[in-house]
XYZ file of C-alpha atoms in Angstrom:
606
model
C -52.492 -19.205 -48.349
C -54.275 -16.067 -47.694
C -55.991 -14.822 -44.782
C -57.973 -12.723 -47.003
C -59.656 -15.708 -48.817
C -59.271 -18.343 -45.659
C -60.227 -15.908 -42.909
C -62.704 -13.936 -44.540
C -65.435 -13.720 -41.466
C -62.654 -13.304 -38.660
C -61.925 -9.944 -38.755
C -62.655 -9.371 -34.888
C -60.281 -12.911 -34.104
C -57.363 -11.436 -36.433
C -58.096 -8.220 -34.685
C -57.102 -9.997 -31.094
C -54.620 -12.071 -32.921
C -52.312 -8.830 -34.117
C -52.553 -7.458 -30.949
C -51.398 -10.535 -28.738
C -48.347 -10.094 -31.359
C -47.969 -6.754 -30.274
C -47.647 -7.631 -26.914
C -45.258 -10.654 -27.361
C -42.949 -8.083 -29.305
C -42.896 -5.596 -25.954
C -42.494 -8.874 -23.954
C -39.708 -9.509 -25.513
C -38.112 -6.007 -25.270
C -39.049 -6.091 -21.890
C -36.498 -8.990 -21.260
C -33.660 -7.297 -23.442
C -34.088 -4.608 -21.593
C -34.033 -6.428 -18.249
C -30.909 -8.102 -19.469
C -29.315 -4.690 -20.540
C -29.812 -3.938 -16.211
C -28.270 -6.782 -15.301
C -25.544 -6.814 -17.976
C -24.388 -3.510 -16.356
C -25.228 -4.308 -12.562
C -22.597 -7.238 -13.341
C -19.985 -5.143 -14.549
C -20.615 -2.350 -11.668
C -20.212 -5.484 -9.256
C -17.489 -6.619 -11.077
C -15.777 -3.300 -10.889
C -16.087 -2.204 -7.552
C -14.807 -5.925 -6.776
C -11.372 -5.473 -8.813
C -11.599 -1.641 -6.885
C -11.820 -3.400 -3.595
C -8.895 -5.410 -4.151
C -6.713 -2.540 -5.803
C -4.057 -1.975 -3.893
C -3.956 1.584 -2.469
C -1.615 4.075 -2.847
C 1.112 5.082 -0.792
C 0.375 1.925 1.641
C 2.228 -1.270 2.819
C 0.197 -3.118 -0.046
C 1.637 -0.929 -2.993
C 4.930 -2.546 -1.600
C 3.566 -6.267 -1.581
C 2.801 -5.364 -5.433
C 6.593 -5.948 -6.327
C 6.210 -9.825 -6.314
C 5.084 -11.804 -9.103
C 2.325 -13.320 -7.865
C 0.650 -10.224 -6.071
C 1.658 -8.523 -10.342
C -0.681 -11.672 -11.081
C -3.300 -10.721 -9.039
C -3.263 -7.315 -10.190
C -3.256 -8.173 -13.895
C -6.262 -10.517 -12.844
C -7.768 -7.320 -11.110
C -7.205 -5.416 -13.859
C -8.343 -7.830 -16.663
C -11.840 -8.287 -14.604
C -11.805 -4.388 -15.570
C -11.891 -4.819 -19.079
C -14.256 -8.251 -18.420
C -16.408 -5.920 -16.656
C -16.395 -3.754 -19.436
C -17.231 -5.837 -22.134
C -20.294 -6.803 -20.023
C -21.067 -2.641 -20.369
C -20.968 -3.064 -23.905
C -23.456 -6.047 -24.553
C -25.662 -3.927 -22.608
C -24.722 -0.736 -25.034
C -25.658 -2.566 -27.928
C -28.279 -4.502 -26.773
C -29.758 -1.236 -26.105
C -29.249 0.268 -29.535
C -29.591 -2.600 -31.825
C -32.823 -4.081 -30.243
C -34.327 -1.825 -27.172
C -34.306 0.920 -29.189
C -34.778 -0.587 -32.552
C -37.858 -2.576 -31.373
C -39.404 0.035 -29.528
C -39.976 2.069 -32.290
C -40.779 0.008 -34.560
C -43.580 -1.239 -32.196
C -44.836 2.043 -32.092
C -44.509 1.967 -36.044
C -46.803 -1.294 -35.856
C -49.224 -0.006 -33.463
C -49.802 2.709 -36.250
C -49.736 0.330 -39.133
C -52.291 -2.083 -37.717
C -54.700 0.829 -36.578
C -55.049 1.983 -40.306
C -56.165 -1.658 -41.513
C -58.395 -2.314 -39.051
C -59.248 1.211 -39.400
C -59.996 0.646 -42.926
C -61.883 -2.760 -42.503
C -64.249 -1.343 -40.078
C -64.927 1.373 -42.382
C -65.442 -1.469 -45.360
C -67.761 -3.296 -42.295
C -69.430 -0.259 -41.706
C -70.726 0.466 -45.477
C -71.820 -3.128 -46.070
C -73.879 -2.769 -42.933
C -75.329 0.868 -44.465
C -75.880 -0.760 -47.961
C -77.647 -3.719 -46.113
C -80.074 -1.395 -44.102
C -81.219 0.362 -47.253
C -81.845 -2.755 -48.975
C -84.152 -3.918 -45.860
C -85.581 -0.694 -46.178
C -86.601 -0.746 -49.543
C -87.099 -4.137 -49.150
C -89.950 -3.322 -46.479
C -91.136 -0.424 -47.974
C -91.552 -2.526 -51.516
C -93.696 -4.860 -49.048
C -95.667 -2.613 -47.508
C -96.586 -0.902 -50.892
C -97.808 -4.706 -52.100
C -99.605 -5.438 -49.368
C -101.589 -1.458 -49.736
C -102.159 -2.363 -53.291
C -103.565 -5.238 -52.840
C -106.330 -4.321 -50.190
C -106.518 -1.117 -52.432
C -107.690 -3.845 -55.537
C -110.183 -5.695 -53.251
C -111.698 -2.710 -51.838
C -112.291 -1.369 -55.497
C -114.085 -4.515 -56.476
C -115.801 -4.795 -53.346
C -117.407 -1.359 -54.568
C -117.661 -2.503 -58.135
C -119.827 -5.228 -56.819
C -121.884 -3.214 -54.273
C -124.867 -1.874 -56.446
C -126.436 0.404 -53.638
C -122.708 2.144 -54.379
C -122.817 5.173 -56.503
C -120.399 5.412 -59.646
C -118.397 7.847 -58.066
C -117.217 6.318 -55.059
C -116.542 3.014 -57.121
C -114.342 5.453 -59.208
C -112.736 6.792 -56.417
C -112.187 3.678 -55.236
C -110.734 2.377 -58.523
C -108.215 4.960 -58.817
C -106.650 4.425 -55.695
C -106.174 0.972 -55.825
C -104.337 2.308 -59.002
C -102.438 4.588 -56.878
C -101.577 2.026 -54.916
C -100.360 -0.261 -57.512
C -98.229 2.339 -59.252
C -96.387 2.862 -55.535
C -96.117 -0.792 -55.444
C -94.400 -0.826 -58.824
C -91.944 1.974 -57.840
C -91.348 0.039 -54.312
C -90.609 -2.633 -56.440
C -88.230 -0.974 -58.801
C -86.431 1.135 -55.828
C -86.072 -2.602 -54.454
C -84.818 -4.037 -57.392
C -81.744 -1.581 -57.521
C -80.349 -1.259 -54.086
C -81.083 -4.954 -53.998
C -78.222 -4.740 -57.339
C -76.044 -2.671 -55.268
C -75.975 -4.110 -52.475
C -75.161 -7.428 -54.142
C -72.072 -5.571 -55.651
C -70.964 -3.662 -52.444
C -71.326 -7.334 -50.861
C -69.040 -8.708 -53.586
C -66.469 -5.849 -53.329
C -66.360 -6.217 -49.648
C -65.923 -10.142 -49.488
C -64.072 -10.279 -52.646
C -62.070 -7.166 -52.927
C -61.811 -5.202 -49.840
C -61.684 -7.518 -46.742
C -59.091 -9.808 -49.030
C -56.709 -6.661 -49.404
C -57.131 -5.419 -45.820
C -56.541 -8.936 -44.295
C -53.713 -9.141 -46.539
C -51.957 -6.251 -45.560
C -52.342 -7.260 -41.924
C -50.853 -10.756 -42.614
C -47.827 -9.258 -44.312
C -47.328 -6.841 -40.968
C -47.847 -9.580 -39.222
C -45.366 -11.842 -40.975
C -43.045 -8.481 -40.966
C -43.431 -8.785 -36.791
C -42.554 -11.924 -36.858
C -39.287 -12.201 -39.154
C -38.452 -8.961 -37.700
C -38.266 -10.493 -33.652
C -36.540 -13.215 -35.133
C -33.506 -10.761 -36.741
C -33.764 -9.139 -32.798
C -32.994 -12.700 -31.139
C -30.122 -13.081 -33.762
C -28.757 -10.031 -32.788
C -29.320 -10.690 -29.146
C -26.930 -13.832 -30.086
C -24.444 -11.613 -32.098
C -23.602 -9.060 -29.385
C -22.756 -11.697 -26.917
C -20.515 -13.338 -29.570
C -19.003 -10.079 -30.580
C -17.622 -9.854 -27.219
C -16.288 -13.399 -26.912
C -12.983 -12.936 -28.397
C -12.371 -10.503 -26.293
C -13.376 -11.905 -23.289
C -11.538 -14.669 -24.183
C -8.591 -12.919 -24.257
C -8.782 -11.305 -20.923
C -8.956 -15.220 -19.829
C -5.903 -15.494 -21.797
C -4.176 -12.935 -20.010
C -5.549 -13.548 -16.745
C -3.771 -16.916 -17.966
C -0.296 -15.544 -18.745
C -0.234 -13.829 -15.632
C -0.664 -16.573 -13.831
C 2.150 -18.689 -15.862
C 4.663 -15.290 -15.319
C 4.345 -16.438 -11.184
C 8.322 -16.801 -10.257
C 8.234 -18.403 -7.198
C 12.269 -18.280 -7.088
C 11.790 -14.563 -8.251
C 10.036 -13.916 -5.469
C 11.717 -16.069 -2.973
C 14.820 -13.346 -3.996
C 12.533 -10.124 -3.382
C 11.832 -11.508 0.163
C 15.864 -11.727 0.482
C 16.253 -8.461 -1.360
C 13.335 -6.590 1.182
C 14.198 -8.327 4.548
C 17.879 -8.519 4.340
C 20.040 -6.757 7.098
C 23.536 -6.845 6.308
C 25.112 -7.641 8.797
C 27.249 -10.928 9.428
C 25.967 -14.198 11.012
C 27.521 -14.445 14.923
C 30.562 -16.397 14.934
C 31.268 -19.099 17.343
C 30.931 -18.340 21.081
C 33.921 -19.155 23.085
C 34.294 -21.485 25.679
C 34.823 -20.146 29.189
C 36.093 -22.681 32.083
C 35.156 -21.864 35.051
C 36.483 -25.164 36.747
C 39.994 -23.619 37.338
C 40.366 -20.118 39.128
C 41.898 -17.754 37.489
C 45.004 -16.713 39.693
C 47.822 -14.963 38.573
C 51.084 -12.845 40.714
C 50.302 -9.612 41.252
C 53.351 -7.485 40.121
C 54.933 -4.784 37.869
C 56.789 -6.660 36.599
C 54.414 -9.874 35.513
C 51.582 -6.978 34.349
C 54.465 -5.287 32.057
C 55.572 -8.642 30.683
C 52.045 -9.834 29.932
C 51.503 -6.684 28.165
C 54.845 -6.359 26.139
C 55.482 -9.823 25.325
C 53.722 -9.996 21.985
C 52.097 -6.396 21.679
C 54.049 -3.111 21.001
C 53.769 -0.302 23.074
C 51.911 2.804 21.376
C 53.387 5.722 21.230
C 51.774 9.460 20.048
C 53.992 12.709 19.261
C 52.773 14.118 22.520
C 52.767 12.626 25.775
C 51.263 9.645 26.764
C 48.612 9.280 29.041
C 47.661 5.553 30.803
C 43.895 6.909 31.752
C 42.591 4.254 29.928
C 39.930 2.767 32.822
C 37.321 4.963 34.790
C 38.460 3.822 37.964
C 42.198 5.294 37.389
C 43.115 8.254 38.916
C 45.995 10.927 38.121
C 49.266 10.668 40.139
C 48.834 7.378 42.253
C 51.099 4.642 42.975
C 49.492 1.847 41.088
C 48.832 -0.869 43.375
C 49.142 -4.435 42.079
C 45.811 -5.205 40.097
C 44.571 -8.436 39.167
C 46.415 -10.078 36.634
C 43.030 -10.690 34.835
C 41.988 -7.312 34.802
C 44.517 -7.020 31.807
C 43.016 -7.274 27.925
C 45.686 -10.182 27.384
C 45.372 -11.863 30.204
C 44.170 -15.648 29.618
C 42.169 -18.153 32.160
C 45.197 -20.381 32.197
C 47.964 -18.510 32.563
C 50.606 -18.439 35.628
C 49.078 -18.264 38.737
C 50.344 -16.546 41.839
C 50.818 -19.461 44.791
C 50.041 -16.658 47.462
C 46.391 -15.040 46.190
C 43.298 -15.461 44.630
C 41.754 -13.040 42.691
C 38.114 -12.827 41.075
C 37.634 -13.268 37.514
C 37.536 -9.951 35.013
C 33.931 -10.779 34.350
C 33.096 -10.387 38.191
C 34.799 -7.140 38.557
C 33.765 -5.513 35.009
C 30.112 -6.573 35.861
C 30.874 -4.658 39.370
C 31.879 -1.765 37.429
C 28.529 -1.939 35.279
C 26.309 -2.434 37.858
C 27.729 0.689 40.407
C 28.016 3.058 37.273
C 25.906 3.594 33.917
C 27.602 3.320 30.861
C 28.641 6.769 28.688
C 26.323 6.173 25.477
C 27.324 8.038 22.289
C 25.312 11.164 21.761
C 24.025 10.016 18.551
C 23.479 7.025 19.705
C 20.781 8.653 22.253
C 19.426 11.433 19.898
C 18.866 8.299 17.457
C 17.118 6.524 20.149
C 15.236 9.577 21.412
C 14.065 10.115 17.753
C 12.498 6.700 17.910
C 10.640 7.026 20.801
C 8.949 10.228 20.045
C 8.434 7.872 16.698
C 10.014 10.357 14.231
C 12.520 7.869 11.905
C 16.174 9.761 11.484
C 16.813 11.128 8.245
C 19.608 9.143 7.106
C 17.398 5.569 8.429
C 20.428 4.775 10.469
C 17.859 2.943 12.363
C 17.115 -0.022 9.459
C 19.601 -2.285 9.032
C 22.602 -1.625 6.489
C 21.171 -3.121 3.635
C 17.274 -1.892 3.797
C 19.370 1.475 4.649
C 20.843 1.838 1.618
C 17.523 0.843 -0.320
C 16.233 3.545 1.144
C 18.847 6.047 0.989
C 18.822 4.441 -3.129
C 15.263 5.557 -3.590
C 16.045 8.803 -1.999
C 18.348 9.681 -4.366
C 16.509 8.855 -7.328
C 13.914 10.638 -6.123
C 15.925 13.883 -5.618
C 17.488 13.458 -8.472
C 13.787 13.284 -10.278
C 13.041 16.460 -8.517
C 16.224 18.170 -10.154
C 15.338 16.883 -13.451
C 11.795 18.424 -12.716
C 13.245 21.675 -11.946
C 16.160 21.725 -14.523
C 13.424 21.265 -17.197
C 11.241 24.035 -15.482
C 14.255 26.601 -15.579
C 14.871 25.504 -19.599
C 11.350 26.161 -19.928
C 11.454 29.727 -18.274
C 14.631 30.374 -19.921
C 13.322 29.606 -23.105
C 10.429 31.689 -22.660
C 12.628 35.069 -21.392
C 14.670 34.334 -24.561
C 11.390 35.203 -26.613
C 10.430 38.027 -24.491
C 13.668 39.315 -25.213
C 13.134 38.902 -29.098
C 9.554 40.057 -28.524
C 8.724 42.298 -26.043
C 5.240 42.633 -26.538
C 4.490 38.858 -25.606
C 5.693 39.949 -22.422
C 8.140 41.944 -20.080
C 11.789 39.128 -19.732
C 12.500 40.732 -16.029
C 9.054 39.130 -14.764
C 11.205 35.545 -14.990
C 13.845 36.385 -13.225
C 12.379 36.243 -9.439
C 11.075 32.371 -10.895
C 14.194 32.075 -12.111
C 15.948 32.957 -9.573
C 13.513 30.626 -7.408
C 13.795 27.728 -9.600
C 17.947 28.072 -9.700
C 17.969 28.453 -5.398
C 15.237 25.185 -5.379
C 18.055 23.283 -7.882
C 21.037 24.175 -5.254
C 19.141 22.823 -1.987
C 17.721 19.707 -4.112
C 21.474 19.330 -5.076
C 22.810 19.717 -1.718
C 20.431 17.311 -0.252
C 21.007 14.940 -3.269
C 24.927 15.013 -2.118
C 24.193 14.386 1.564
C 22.226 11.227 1.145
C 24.933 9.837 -1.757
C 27.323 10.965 0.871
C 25.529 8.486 3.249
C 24.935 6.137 0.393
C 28.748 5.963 -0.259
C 29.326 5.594 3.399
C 26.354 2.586 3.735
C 27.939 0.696 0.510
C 31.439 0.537 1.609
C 30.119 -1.092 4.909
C 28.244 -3.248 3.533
C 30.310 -6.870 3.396
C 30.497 -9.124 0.025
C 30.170 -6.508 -2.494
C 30.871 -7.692 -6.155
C 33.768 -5.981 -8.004
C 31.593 -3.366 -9.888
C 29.779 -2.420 -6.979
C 33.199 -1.370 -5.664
C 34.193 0.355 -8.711
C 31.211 2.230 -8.809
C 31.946 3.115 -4.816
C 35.545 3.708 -5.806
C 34.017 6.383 -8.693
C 32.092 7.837 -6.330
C 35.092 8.212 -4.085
C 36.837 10.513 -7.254
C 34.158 13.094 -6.765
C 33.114 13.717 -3.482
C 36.534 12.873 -1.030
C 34.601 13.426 2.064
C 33.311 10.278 1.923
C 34.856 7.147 1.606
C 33.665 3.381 1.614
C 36.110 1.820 3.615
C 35.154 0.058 7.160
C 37.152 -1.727 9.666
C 34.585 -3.712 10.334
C 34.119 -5.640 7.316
C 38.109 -5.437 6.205
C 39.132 -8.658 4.254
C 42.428 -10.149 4.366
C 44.403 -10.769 0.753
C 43.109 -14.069 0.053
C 39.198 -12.890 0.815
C 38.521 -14.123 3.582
C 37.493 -11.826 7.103
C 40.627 -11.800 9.385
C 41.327 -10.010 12.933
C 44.298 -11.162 13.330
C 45.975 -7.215 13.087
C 43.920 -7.015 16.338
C 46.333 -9.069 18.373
C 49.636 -7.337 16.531
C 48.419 -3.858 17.272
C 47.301 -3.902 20.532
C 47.716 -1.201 22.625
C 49.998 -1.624 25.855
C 47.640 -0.743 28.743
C 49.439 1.174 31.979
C 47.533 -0.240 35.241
C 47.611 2.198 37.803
C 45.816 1.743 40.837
C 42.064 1.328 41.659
C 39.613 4.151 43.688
C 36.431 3.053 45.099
C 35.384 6.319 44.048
C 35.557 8.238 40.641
C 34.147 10.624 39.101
C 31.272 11.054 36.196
C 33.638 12.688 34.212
C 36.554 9.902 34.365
C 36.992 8.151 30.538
C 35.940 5.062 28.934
C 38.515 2.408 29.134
C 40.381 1.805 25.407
C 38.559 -1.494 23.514
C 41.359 -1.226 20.669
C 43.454 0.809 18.297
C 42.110 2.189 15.111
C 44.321 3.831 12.311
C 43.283 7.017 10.394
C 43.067 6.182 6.405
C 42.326 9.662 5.432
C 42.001 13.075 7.007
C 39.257 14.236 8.882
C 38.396 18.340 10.073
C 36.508 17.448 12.630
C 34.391 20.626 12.761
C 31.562 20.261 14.012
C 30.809 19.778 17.984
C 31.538 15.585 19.388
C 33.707 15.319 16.072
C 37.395 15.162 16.383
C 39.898 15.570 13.875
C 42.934 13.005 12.574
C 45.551 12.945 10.181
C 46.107 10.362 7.353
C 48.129 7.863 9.063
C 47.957 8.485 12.734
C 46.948 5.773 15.408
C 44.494 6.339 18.327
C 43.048 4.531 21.329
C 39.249 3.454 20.491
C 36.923 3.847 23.557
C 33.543 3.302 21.751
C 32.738 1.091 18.467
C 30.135 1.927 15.860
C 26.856 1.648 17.244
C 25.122 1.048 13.821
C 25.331 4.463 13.281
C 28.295 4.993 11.322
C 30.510 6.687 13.508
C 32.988 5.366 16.340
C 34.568 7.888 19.114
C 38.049 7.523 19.939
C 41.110 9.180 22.061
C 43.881 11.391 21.209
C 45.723 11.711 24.945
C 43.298 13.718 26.665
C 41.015 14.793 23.586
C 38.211 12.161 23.403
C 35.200 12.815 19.983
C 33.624 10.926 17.301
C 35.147 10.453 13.631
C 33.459 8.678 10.683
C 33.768 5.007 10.867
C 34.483 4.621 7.420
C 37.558 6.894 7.962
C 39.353 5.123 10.253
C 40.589 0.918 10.492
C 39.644 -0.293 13.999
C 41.779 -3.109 15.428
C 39.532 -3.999 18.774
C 41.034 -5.523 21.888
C 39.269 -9.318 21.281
C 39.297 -9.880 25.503
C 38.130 -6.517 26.204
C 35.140 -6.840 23.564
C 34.325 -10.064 24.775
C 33.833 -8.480 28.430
């Protein structure tokens, strides 16, 4: 099968027929190339998709990232990166191995075909030359026939004629041999080109056209196969990238199996969890029976002394234990219920009635404002103006310490950083030294210097938060056993803390007792009520508390106590870790941690 031999006369129908090939071929890079846009338009979609979704930095999402299921979705975001960029490289390669490829090899093919048709027109174009001389000579040999022959007849027409002289019949007779000679050349100049053309013709049909037309089927066969190869590879990069694609399924996979819900049921406790103890039982008040009691000395002393020891401090004593009190007045008889220990049920007097404590304390809230501690209000004025305190003694204990945890770590990244700076400087005034022309060593020592003074505050500040740490830690209530050791540790270095608080104190056998409330109560001294007092007069006593370690209380609202000694308290802990009590007249605030607070349970329940 050859198109030479079976398409020997179509030259102008193989001539449309290469070039509708030619255009099929940049059809088809056309839609390569199309695909190549939308490979990448995919995986710029997919992108800025898994961008959209990324959780940003420094925000309240970062945060949600700790659970396993939000990791999940970030591995998924994150494998739809790679995804995405496997798309990029089917359109890469797509690109190089067939855009490219085929678009110069079309131009390659463009050339090729152009110098066989190039060539058959040129074969076309001698035939046709070779043809007009042979219809040349072939009309010239005619014509010289045809002027011989009249030439003969005219010569015997004179030959005939007798009235015709001699001479003109000889004239006559020699051109119609003239003419007979040119019809014999005619017909030899005929016979040859007629021979050549025959060859040319032969060459051309048999020898040229075949080889041209040849030529073009093999580029056009070579077009073909070659497309073919093109659409394999077009197959071959999309299966190159399978595996891989596949395997970002697979992970998108194992991220979803590494979901712990009970993992992340435990970061909820771990994030939202306060510290502080459920509310115990509320008490049952009966107001059915009045509460009347006999309003004495005598009855007040007794119900104070029976089971409660009286207090007593190295200097003298001092009763001012209720705002209304006033210095050097015969106490009248209060209320028996006014006292701390003083129960609904007790003896009654048969003579008067008095009102319940509850009536009179809520008298005494309503006709004067309660003293708040001062950090108490600077803490809540910091809130307000919506700047959080430094040591977050507004969170609750246990998101406090997280924070005051991460804090610390990240001071003590910051002295790493700098510690490794100063090594570095060091290092590098140690070769100045060795060689001073790299450089003078006393340039380093103002950085040094700097570096050393930026260690010390980072180290300072380091110890204040672990100082509020420690204090945070030892409040906190079920610690395990090497929490405590760790606390106890911490205790060996830095003495001004300690992790001790009344608050959550356990009893031997573990469990929560208050029980040392009602054996160290503090014997109140009634003295007589003033409808008027001033804004200066004390906070009534709630409990004892005893010191467990020394305290210099230095700076202004601090007090200090000794190791040991016992003193009225007048305000609890607020949250904020510190609790003001009273030494005789001297009132301030002492760590909470420091001291063991034994409250009045009657008076905190008012």
């Amino acid at each position: 099968m050859s198109w030479g031999i079976e398409l020997w006369d179509q030259f102008d129908n193989l001539e449309k027929h290469t070039q509708w090939g030619i255009d099929i071929l940049e059809k088809y890079i056309k839609f390569v190339k199309e695909r190549t846009e939308i490979e990448l338009s995919y995986a710029k979609q997919l992108r800025n998709l898994a961008k959209k979704y990324q959780p940003k930095k420094n925000s309240k999402e970062e945060e949600e990232y700790r659970y396993t299921a939000c990791k999940a979705f970030l591995s998924t975001l994150n494998e739809m990166n790679d995804y995405a960029g496997q798309h990029e490289v089917i359109s890469e390669n797509m690109t190089s191995h067939i855009t490219v490829e085929l678009a110069r090899y079309v131009q390659e093919l463009k050339q090729e075909r152009k110098s066989y048709f190039h060539d058959g027109r040129k074969a076309q174009q001698h035939i046709e030359i070779c043809w007009k001389q042979l219809e040349s000579s072939k009309r010239r040999f005619e014509r010289d026939c045809k002027e011989a022959d009249r030439a003969q007849q005219y010569f015997e027409k004179m030959d005939a004629d007798i009235n015709v002289t001699k001479a003109d019949v000889e004239k006559a007779r020699q051109q119609a041999q003239v003419r007979h000679q040119m019809a014999e050349d005619s017909r030899a100049d005929y016979s040859s080109i007629l021979q050549k053309f025959n060859h040319e013709q032969h060459e051309y049909y048999h020898t040229h056209i075949p080889n041209i037309f040849q030529k073009i089927q093999e580029m056009e066969e070579r077009r073909i196969l070659r497309i073919g190869e093109s659409m394999k590879t077009y197959a071959e990069v999309d299966r190159q990238v399978i595996p891989i694609i596949g395997k970002c399924l697979d992970e998108i996979v194992k991220a979803a199996e590494s979901i712990d819900q009970k993992n992340d049921s435990q970061l909820v406790i771990e994030a939202y969890k306060s510290g502080f103890e459920p509310p115990g039982d509320i008490e049952f008040e009966d107001y059915t029976q009045p509460m009347k009691r006999t309003v004495s000395d005598n009855s007040l002393s007794n119900s104070r002394g029976e089971g409660k020891p009286e207090l007593k401090f190295g200097g003298k004593s001092k009763g001012k234990l209720w705002p209304f009190i006033k210095k050097n007045k015969p106490p009248p008889p209060p209320p028996a219920s006014a006292l701390p220990t003083a129960v609904p049920n007790g003896p009654q007097s048969p003579k008067q009635q008095k009102e319940p404590l509850s009536h009179r304390f809520n008298e005494f809230m309503t006709s004067k404002p309660k003293i708040h501690c001062f950090r108490s209000l600077k803490r809540g004025l910091s809130l307000k103006l919506g700047a959080a305190p430094e040591d977050f003694s507004n969170l609750p204990p246990e998101q406090r310490r997280k924070k005051l945890q991460q804090k610390v770590d990240e001071l003590n990244k910051e002295i790493q950083k700098e510690m490794d700076q100063r090594d570095a400087i060091t290092k590098m005034k140690d070769v100045y030294l060795k060689n001073p022309q790299m450089g003078d060593p006393a340039s380093l020592d103002h950085k040094l210097t700097e570096v050393s003074q930026n260690i010390d505050k980072l180290r300072l500040e380091a110890q204040k938060f672990e100082a509020w740490l420690a204090e945070v830690e030892g409040r906190l209530p079920a610690r395990s056993d090497q929490a405590r050791r760790q606390s106890g540790m911490y205790e060996a270095q830095n003495p001004t803390t300690v992790n001790n608080c009344a608050q959550d104190r356990e009893s031997p056998d573990g469990s929560y007792t208050e029980e040392q409330s009602q054996e160290s109560e503090v014997k109140v001294l009634a003295t007589d009520f003033d409808d008027e007092f001033d804004d200066e007069e004390p906070l009534p006593a709630i409990g004892t508390c005893k010191a467990l370690y020394t305290f210099e209380g230095q700076n202004e609202g601090t007090i200090s106590v000794v190791e040991g000694e016992t003193l009225y308290v007048i305000e609890e802990d607020k949250g904020d870790g510190w609790t003001r009590i009273r030494r005789n007249e001297e009132e301030g605030y002492v760590p909470t941690s420091y001291v063991e607070v034994y409250l009045d349970k009657n008076a905190k329940d008012s």
